[in-house]
Amino acid sequence: MLELNSVYFSYDKDFTLHDISFRINSGEILGIIGQSGCGKTTLLKLIFGKLDANQGELFWHNEKILGPSYQLIAGKEDFKYVTQDYELMPYTSVLENIIKPLSRQHLEQNISRARELLEVVSLEEFENTKVKNLSGGQQQRVALAKALAKTPQLLLLDEPFSQIDRYFKNKLRRKLVKFLKSENVTCVIATHDKDDVLPFADNLLVLKQGKTVALDTPLKLYQRNKNPYIAGLFGDFNFFKIKDIWPQSNKEERLVVYPYEIEIKEAKTPEIQVIEQYFSGQFFKSIIQWKSQRVFVQTPIPLTPKKAYKLTFKKEHLQKRYNLNLEKIS
Ligand SMILES: Nc1ncnc2c1ncn2[C@@H]1O[C@H](COP(=O)(O)OP(=O)(O)OP(=O)(O)O)[C@@H](O)[C@H]1O
């Protein structure tokens, strides 16, 4: 189990991390998500023992994690930290890089382990290629495979899929998580990409300016969220007053409303005005003017200036999502 108790850290005078506490059980995946500069990498470095906490304590299976003031080599033997500079040997082959952390005995076993990992990161055909001849995304995948060669108990990943194209990204995420679960590896993933963690993390820690905004399951954070900062990490969203959605209510309280929770229907007289519209693959994304507000919506077909439209909310959906009691609203 990884446990942080009220950890504070500062590079200079101001705290970069304030009062961070959480626990992760063995084999669980924690996603750390937040805007650039919120302290994700700093938190990974503290967990790895590369930095000294100013206050608070960190434990791995009840043993204190010490920083550089107390030990020469960062981290514990069973920890692996994959940073954003992959730390590979450029002039040696992919296979040699992956087996480097393994003992020199049992060469055949090592090669078979490396091939198993090459399959996880979809680089089977590159085993004899020198690392310097790989693309940035391929090198990132080698770094992941190398970190897993000697199964770590705790794996720390910093933006692990940032260089990888969309085609491989989804496949890699799925294969990697399956592998981590099969080997019971505890994992902390720092990212600003919701798709790295929403489908896979057991819990998400949301950071803002070094402070914890939320710690919960991805489903609860997405569905029960009323915080616009969190919603912004998940994509475009709207922030309506309850009375805008249910005119019979006089509630000023605001709800996060995702574009898919709004419907645009044809009308006799126009109630909205299309300001901007983009094709985004599965649907068209638009910014519209509705009453005094700009609203993000998505539609399966483009909105045309010749037609009149109105906006309706998927009210039952919102009511259920927020556990709202309509009688109490009005
Ligand atoms: N070595 C350092 N010395 C001083 N300040 C630093 C140092 N490293 C990071 N910082 C500052 O600490 C804050 C947190 O940085 P950190 O790299 O942890 O954020 P992050 O959430 O990982 O950002 P990103 O998503 O852009 O990688 C930032 O304001 C950054 O400028």
Tab-separated table of C-alpha atoms and ligand atoms in Angstrom:
chain	number	residue	atom	x	y	z
A	1	MET	CA	0.000	0.000	0.000
A	2	LEU	CA	1.172	3.511	-0.848
A	3	GLU	CA	0.191	6.112	1.721
A	4	LEU	CA	0.767	9.870	1.823
A	5	ASN	CA	-0.069	11.763	4.997
A	6	SER	CA	-0.442	15.517	4.718
A	7	VAL	CA	2.583	16.049	2.458
A	8	TYR	CA	3.864	19.570	1.733
A	9	PHE	CA	6.674	20.462	-0.647
A	10	SER	CA	8.302	23.694	-1.843
A	11	TYR	CA	11.103	24.325	-4.361
A	12	ASP	CA	11.683	27.787	-2.906
A	13	LYS	CA	9.524	29.856	-0.613
A	14	ASP	CA	5.978	29.023	-1.792
A	15	PHE	CA	4.509	25.564	-1.428
A	16	THR	CA	4.246	23.663	-4.732
A	17	LEU	CA	2.263	20.902	-3.009
A	18	HIS	CA	-0.046	21.516	-0.053
A	19	ASP	CA	-1.411	18.911	2.306
A	20	ILE	CA	-1.581	15.924	-0.055
A	21	SER	CA	-2.983	12.741	1.478
A	22	PHE	CA	-4.155	9.506	-0.106
A	23	ARG	CA	-3.834	5.736	0.053
A	24	ILE	CA	-3.620	3.248	-2.792
A	25	ASN	CA	-3.950	-0.463	-2.258
A	26	SER	CA	-1.622	-2.894	-3.980
A	27	GLY	CA	-2.539	-3.465	-7.606
A	28	GLU	CA	-4.610	-0.285	-7.888
A	29	ILE	CA	-4.125	2.498	-10.413
A	30	LEU	CA	-4.268	6.125	-9.294
A	31	GLY	CA	-4.510	8.852	-11.924
A	32	ILE	CA	-3.162	12.300	-11.009
A	33	ILE	CA	-4.831	14.830	-13.240
A	34	GLY	CA	-4.672	18.607	-13.396
A	35	GLN	CA	-3.632	21.568	-15.490
A	36	SER	CA	-0.026	22.122	-16.489
A	37	GLY	CA	2.069	23.293	-13.539
A	38	CYS	CA	-0.323	21.993	-10.859
A	39	GLY	CA	2.379	19.752	-9.360
A	40	LYS	CA	1.858	16.314	-10.929
A	41	THR	CA	5.535	15.640	-11.758
A	42	THR	CA	6.640	17.041	-8.398
A	43	LEU	CA	4.302	14.622	-6.639
A	44	LEU	CA	5.700	11.660	-8.620
A	45	LYS	CA	9.253	12.741	-7.709
A	46	LEU	CA	8.319	12.886	-4.018
A	47	ILE	CA	6.784	9.419	-4.166
A	48	PHE	CA	9.911	8.107	-5.897
A	49	GLY	CA	12.114	9.651	-3.208
A	50	LYS	CA	13.803	12.139	-5.554
A	51	LEU	CA	12.702	15.094	-3.405
A	52	ASP	CA	12.395	15.645	0.328
A	53	ALA	CA	8.950	16.538	1.659
A	54	ASN	CA	8.972	19.701	3.806
A	55	GLN	CA	6.224	18.286	5.990
A	56	GLY	CA	4.235	15.080	6.115
A	57	GLU	CA	5.214	11.480	5.487
A	58	LEU	CA	5.107	8.953	2.682
A	59	PHE	CA	4.943	5.191	3.225
A	60	TRP	CA	5.227	2.124	1.054
A	61	HIS	CA	3.829	-0.933	2.856
A	62	ASN	CA	4.271	0.972	6.154
A	63	GLU	CA	7.953	1.669	5.443
A	64	LYS	CA	8.904	5.319	5.171
A	65	ILE	CA	9.879	6.609	1.697
A	66	LEU	CA	13.012	8.707	2.196
A	67	GLY	CA	14.174	11.632	0.084
A	68	PRO	CA	17.704	12.473	-1.138
A	69	SER	CA	18.748	13.939	2.220
A	70	TYR	CA	18.456	10.462	3.722
A	71	GLN	CA	19.553	8.122	0.910
A	72	LEU	CA	21.910	8.292	-2.056
A	73	ILE	CA	19.861	6.438	-4.628
A	74	ALA	CA	16.294	7.586	-5.154
A	75	GLY	CA	13.425	5.158	-4.831
A	76	LYS	CA	13.089	1.673	-3.487
A	77	GLU	CA	14.289	-1.390	-5.331
A	78	ASP	CA	10.770	-2.310	-6.371
A	79	PHE	CA	9.882	1.174	-7.671
A	80	LYS	CA	10.125	2.215	-11.316
A	81	TYR	CA	9.677	5.783	-12.490
A	82	VAL	CA	9.241	6.425	-16.207
A	83	THR	CA	10.055	10.086	-16.712
A	84	GLN	CA	9.486	12.226	-19.770
A	85	ASP	CA	13.142	11.693	-20.858
A	86	TYR	CA	13.208	8.001	-21.388
A	87	GLU	CA	16.753	7.272	-20.152
A	88	LEU	CA	17.507	4.652	-22.820
A	89	MET	CA	20.831	3.585	-24.387
A	90	PRO	CA	20.565	5.053	-27.905
A	91	TYR	CA	23.284	2.974	-29.582
A	92	THR	CA	22.026	-0.419	-28.452
A	93	SER	CA	19.071	-2.437	-29.662
A	94	VAL	CA	15.550	-2.291	-28.299
A	95	LEU	CA	15.911	-5.831	-26.932
A	96	GLU	CA	19.166	-5.034	-25.105
A	97	ASN	CA	17.602	-1.927	-23.568
A	98	ILE	CA	14.677	-3.902	-22.235
A	99	ILE	CA	16.780	-6.700	-20.706
A	100	LYS	CA	19.324	-4.272	-19.190
A	101	PRO	CA	17.621	-4.208	-15.730
A	102	LEU	CA	17.511	-8.027	-15.613
A	103	SER	CA	20.291	-10.172	-14.188
A	104	ARG	CA	22.866	-11.371	-16.717
A	105	GLN	CA	22.131	-14.985	-15.993
A	106	HIS	CA	19.227	-16.701	-17.702
A	107	LEU	CA	19.651	-14.916	-21.014
A	108	GLU	CA	16.989	-17.010	-22.722
A	109	GLN	CA	14.429	-16.241	-20.014
A	110	ASN	CA	15.298	-12.550	-20.274
A	111	ILE	CA	14.820	-12.535	-24.028
A	112	SER	CA	11.497	-14.282	-23.704
A	113	ARG	CA	10.420	-11.710	-21.046
A	114	ALA	CA	11.512	-8.861	-23.339
A	115	ARG	CA	9.512	-10.350	-26.220
A	116	GLU	CA	6.450	-10.614	-23.985
A	117	LEU	CA	6.811	-6.895	-23.225
A	118	LEU	CA	7.482	-5.987	-26.845
A	119	GLU	CA	4.096	-7.520	-27.568
A	120	VAL	CA	2.484	-5.356	-24.841
A	121	VAL	CA	3.915	-2.190	-26.434
A	122	SER	CA	3.424	-3.437	-30.029
A	123	LEU	CA	7.107	-3.201	-31.014
A	124	GLU	CA	7.748	-6.843	-31.906
A	125	GLU	CA	9.330	-6.058	-35.266
A	126	PHE	CA	11.810	-3.570	-33.770
A	127	GLU	CA	13.658	-5.824	-31.319
A	128	ASN	CA	16.979	-5.526	-33.200
A	129	THR	CA	16.633	-1.825	-34.087
A	130	LYS	CA	18.955	0.639	-32.350
A	131	VAL	CA	16.993	2.989	-30.102
A	132	LYS	CA	18.441	6.081	-31.794
A	133	ASN	CA	16.698	5.021	-35.008
A	134	LEU	CA	13.237	4.953	-33.395
A	135	SER	CA	10.663	7.743	-33.347
A	136	GLY	CA	9.894	9.590	-30.084
A	137	GLY	CA	6.689	7.579	-29.607
A	138	GLN	CA	8.491	4.286	-30.206
A	139	GLN	CA	11.191	5.258	-27.695
A	140	GLN	CA	8.478	6.052	-25.162
A	141	ARG	CA	7.100	2.531	-25.660
A	142	VAL	CA	10.583	1.004	-25.177
A	143	ALA	CA	10.946	2.968	-21.923
A	144	LEU	CA	7.642	1.497	-20.711
A	145	ALA	CA	8.706	-2.036	-21.627
A	146	LYS	CA	12.069	-1.553	-19.880
A	147	ALA	CA	10.341	-0.343	-16.704
A	148	LEU	CA	8.251	-3.507	-16.658
A	149	ALA	CA	11.056	-5.987	-17.449
A	150	LYS	CA	11.689	-6.710	-13.777
A	151	THR	CA	8.119	-6.452	-12.504
A	152	PRO	CA	8.009	-3.367	-10.265
A	153	GLN	CA	5.729	-3.284	-7.250
A	154	LEU	CA	5.125	0.420	-7.768
A	155	LEU	CA	5.202	2.002	-11.228
A	156	LEU	CA	5.202	5.799	-11.580
A	157	LEU	CA	4.360	7.098	-15.042
A	158	ASP	CA	4.682	10.727	-16.121
A	159	GLU	CA	2.574	11.491	-19.217
A	160	PRO	CA	3.286	7.954	-20.481
A	161	PHE	CA	1.465	8.258	-23.810
A	162	SER	CA	2.273	11.865	-24.712
A	163	GLN	CA	4.348	11.014	-27.817
A	164	ILE	CA	2.214	8.151	-29.023
A	165	ASP	CA	-0.223	8.543	-31.889
A	166	ARG	CA	-3.917	7.947	-31.367
A	167	TYR	CA	-3.939	4.639	-33.233
A	168	PHE	CA	-1.422	3.017	-30.879
A	169	LYS	CA	-2.429	5.013	-27.820
A	170	ASN	CA	-5.769	3.333	-27.167
A	171	LYS	CA	-4.425	-0.120	-27.918
A	172	LEU	CA	-1.370	0.482	-25.710
A	173	ARG	CA	-3.422	1.845	-22.809
A	174	ARG	CA	-5.630	-1.250	-22.859
A	175	LYS	CA	-2.749	-3.710	-23.134
A	176	LEU	CA	-0.666	-1.955	-20.497
A	177	VAL	CA	-3.464	-1.831	-17.931
A	178	LYS	CA	-4.301	-5.491	-18.548
A	179	PHE	CA	-0.634	-6.342	-17.995
A	180	LEU	CA	-0.376	-4.232	-14.805
A	181	LYS	CA	-3.478	-5.870	-13.375
A	182	SER	CA	-2.258	-9.360	-14.293
A	183	GLU	CA	1.043	-8.739	-12.445
A	184	ASN	CA	-0.613	-6.816	-9.558
A	185	VAL	CA	1.515	-3.706	-10.131
A	186	THR	CA	0.445	-0.607	-8.196
A	187	CYS	CA	0.597	2.368	-10.540
A	188	VAL	CA	0.413	6.160	-10.355
A	189	ILE	CA	-0.112	7.922	-13.690
A	190	ALA	CA	0.319	11.704	-13.968
A	191	THR	CA	-1.398	13.162	-16.999
A	192	HIS	CA	-3.465	16.017	-18.323
A	193	ASP	CA	-5.234	13.735	-20.803
A	194	LYS	CA	-8.485	12.386	-19.408
A	195	ASP	CA	-8.394	9.432	-21.820
A	196	ASP	CA	-5.236	8.131	-20.111
A	197	VAL	CA	-7.084	7.662	-16.844
A	198	LEU	CA	-10.897	7.908	-17.070
A	199	PRO	CA	-11.350	4.361	-18.424
A	200	PHE	CA	-8.567	2.712	-16.436
A	201	ALA	CA	-7.814	4.382	-13.097
A	202	ASP	CA	-9.391	3.008	-9.939
A	203	ASN	CA	-9.282	6.516	-8.472
A	204	LEU	CA	-8.397	10.001	-9.657
A	205	LEU	CA	-6.626	12.676	-7.656
A	206	VAL	CA	-7.427	16.094	-9.106
A	207	LEU	CA	-4.798	18.747	-8.371
A	208	LYS	CA	-5.069	22.509	-8.783
A	209	GLN	CA	-2.127	24.719	-7.904
A	210	GLY	CA	-0.678	21.989	-5.718
A	211	LYS	CA	-3.862	21.364	-3.742
A	212	THR	CA	-6.268	18.440	-3.810
A	213	VAL	CA	-9.534	19.408	-5.479
A	214	ALA	CA	-11.028	15.910	-5.440
A	215	LEU	CA	-10.170	12.265	-4.925
A	216	ASP	CA	-12.745	9.810	-6.183
A	217	THR	CA	-13.548	7.182	-8.778
A	218	PRO	CA	-13.527	8.389	-12.393
A	219	LEU	CA	-17.258	7.620	-12.716
A	220	LYS	CA	-18.267	9.679	-9.684
A	221	LEU	CA	-15.975	12.543	-10.647
A	222	TYR	CA	-17.410	12.662	-14.139
A	223	GLN	CA	-21.052	12.148	-13.268
A	224	ARG	CA	-21.499	13.928	-9.948
A	225	ASN	CA	-19.168	16.784	-10.575
A	226	LYS	CA	-20.292	20.358	-9.939
A	227	ASN	CA	-16.802	21.834	-10.140
A	228	PRO	CA	-15.987	23.648	-13.406
A	229	TYR	CA	-12.219	23.089	-12.974
A	230	ILE	CA	-12.756	19.316	-12.963
A	231	ALA	CA	-15.210	19.497	-15.857
A	232	GLY	CA	-12.621	21.475	-17.856
A	233	LEU	CA	-10.174	18.592	-17.514
A	234	PHE	CA	-12.737	16.319	-19.162
A	235	GLY	CA	-13.448	18.588	-22.167
A	236	ASP	CA	-15.955	21.266	-23.208
A	237	PHE	CA	-18.756	21.898	-20.725
A	238	ASN	CA	-21.405	24.418	-19.728
A	239	PHE	CA	-22.141	25.817	-16.302
A	240	PHE	CA	-25.850	26.603	-15.987
A	241	LYS	CA	-27.853	27.909	-13.094
A	242	ILE	CA	-30.521	25.409	-12.078
A	243	LYS	CA	-33.159	28.055	-12.807
A	244	ASP	CA	-31.935	28.243	-16.431
A	245	ILE	CA	-32.669	24.556	-16.858
A	246	TRP	CA	-35.863	24.381	-14.779
A	247	PRO	CA	-37.498	27.820	-15.177
A	248	GLN	CA	-39.972	27.007	-12.373
A	249	SER	CA	-37.021	26.953	-9.961
A	250	ASN	CA	-35.415	30.039	-8.500
A	251	LYS	CA	-32.139	28.284	-7.660
A	252	GLU	CA	-28.951	30.136	-8.462
A	253	GLU	CA	-26.817	27.023	-7.841
A	254	ARG	CA	-24.883	26.015	-10.958
A	255	LEU	CA	-24.590	22.606	-12.562
A	256	VAL	CA	-22.006	21.327	-14.995
A	257	VAL	CA	-23.829	20.347	-18.191
A	258	TYR	CA	-21.870	18.454	-20.824
A	259	PRO	CA	-22.637	19.140	-24.504
A	260	TYR	CA	-24.195	15.682	-24.938
A	261	GLU	CA	-26.789	16.596	-22.291
A	262	ILE	CA	-28.265	19.278	-24.524
A	263	GLU	CA	-30.428	18.692	-27.597
A	264	ILE	CA	-30.856	21.059	-30.499
A	265	LYS	CA	-34.197	20.645	-32.269
A	266	GLU	CA	-35.809	22.423	-35.192
A	267	ALA	CA	-38.272	25.145	-34.148
A	268	LYS	CA	-40.810	27.512	-35.694
A	269	THR	CA	-38.977	30.590	-34.519
A	270	PRO	CA	-35.214	30.734	-33.823
A	271	GLU	CA	-34.226	30.523	-30.156
A	272	ILE	CA	-30.505	30.117	-30.722
A	273	GLN	CA	-27.841	31.605	-32.921
A	274	VAL	CA	-24.868	29.573	-34.166
A	275	ILE	CA	-21.616	31.441	-33.451
A	276	GLU	CA	-19.024	28.818	-34.416
A	277	GLN	CA	-19.226	25.263	-35.725
A	278	TYR	CA	-16.536	22.564	-36.169
A	279	PHE	CA	-16.522	19.063	-37.575
A	280	SER	CA	-15.003	16.738	-34.987
A	281	GLY	CA	-15.424	13.284	-36.511
A	282	GLN	CA	-18.293	11.651	-34.652
A	283	PHE	CA	-20.322	14.879	-34.464
A	284	PHE	CA	-20.326	18.618	-35.071
A	285	LYS	CA	-19.313	20.835	-32.162
A	286	SER	CA	-20.909	24.263	-32.014
A	287	ILE	CA	-20.821	27.316	-29.830
A	288	ILE	CA	-24.263	28.888	-29.843
A	289	GLN	CA	-25.868	31.947	-28.291
A	290	TRP	CA	-28.864	31.019	-26.133
A	291	LYS	CA	-30.547	33.801	-24.171
A	292	SER	CA	-27.621	35.674	-22.630
A	293	GLN	CA	-25.215	32.724	-22.649
A	294	ARG	CA	-22.693	31.067	-24.933
A	295	VAL	CA	-23.332	27.311	-24.930
A	296	PHE	CA	-21.276	24.332	-26.142
A	297	VAL	CA	-23.414	21.780	-27.971
A	298	GLN	CA	-22.835	18.797	-30.209
A	299	THR	CA	-25.057	17.578	-33.025
A	300	PRO	CA	-24.876	14.587	-35.371
A	301	ILE	CA	-25.466	16.791	-38.413
A	302	PRO	CA	-24.368	20.396	-39.007
A	303	LEU	CA	-26.665	23.254	-37.961
A	304	THR	CA	-27.579	25.350	-40.991
A	305	PRO	CA	-28.136	29.113	-40.888
A	306	LYS	CA	-31.366	28.767	-42.926
A	307	LYS	CA	-33.172	26.789	-40.225
A	308	ALA	CA	-34.605	27.846	-36.858
A	309	TYR	CA	-33.570	25.854	-33.802
A	310	LYS	CA	-34.368	25.604	-30.123
A	311	LEU	CA	-32.368	24.208	-27.231
A	312	THR	CA	-33.666	21.608	-24.800
A	313	PHE	CA	-31.934	19.940	-21.893
A	314	LYS	CA	-31.927	16.225	-21.250
A	315	LYS	CA	-33.536	17.009	-17.917
A	316	GLU	CA	-34.154	13.467	-16.754
A	317	HIS	CA	-30.535	12.731	-17.428
A	318	LEU	CA	-29.362	15.729	-15.396
A	319	GLN	CA	-31.803	14.982	-12.608
A	320	LYS	CA	-30.482	11.443	-12.356
A	321	ARG	CA	-26.836	12.477	-12.712
A	322	TYR	CA	-27.054	14.980	-9.897
A	323	ASN	CA	-29.553	13.024	-7.802
A	324	LEU	CA	-31.856	16.038	-7.959
A	325	ASN	CA	-35.313	16.020	-6.526
A	326	LEU	CA	-37.455	18.102	-8.870
A	327	GLU	CA	-40.097	18.883	-6.268
A	328	LYS	CA	-37.419	20.447	-4.091
A	329	ILE	CA	-36.005	22.407	-7.009
A	330	SER	CA	-39.069	24.544	-7.626
B	1	LIG	N1	13.172	22.380	-10.208
B	1	LIG	C1	12.246	23.316	-9.993
B	1	LIG	N2	12.552	24.467	-9.350
B	1	LIG	C2	11.625	25.413	-9.095
B	1	LIG	N3	10.328	25.296	-9.453
B	1	LIG	C3	9.952	24.181	-10.101
B	1	LIG	C4	10.889	23.132	-10.407
B	1	LIG	N4	10.227	22.141	-11.045
B	1	LIG	C5	8.929	22.549	-11.151
B	1	LIG	N5	8.765	23.762	-10.585
B	1	LIG	C6	7.503	24.516	-10.467
B	1	LIG	O1	6.609	23.739	-9.670
B	1	LIG	C7	5.290	23.804	-10.197
B	1	LIG	C8	4.789	22.399	-10.455
B	1	LIG	O2	5.577	21.823	-11.510
B	1	LIG	P1	5.331	20.339	-12.023
B	1	LIG	O3	6.351	20.047	-13.065
B	1	LIG	O4	5.258	19.430	-10.863
B	1	LIG	O5	3.858	20.480	-12.683
B	1	LIG	P2	3.071	19.495	-13.640
B	1	LIG	O6	1.674	19.461	-13.154
B	1	LIG	O7	3.780	18.188	-13.747
B	1	LIG	O8	3.163	20.262	-15.033
B	1	LIG	P3	3.120	19.688	-16.547
B	1	LIG	O9	1.751	19.069	-16.741
B	1	LIG	O10	3.303	20.923	-17.366
B	1	LIG	O11	4.241	18.690	-16.683
B	1	LIG	C9	5.345	24.682	-11.444
B	1	LIG	O12	4.947	25.981	-11.069
B	1	LIG	C10	6.803	24.667	-11.824
B	1	LIG	O13	7.177	25.867	-12.445
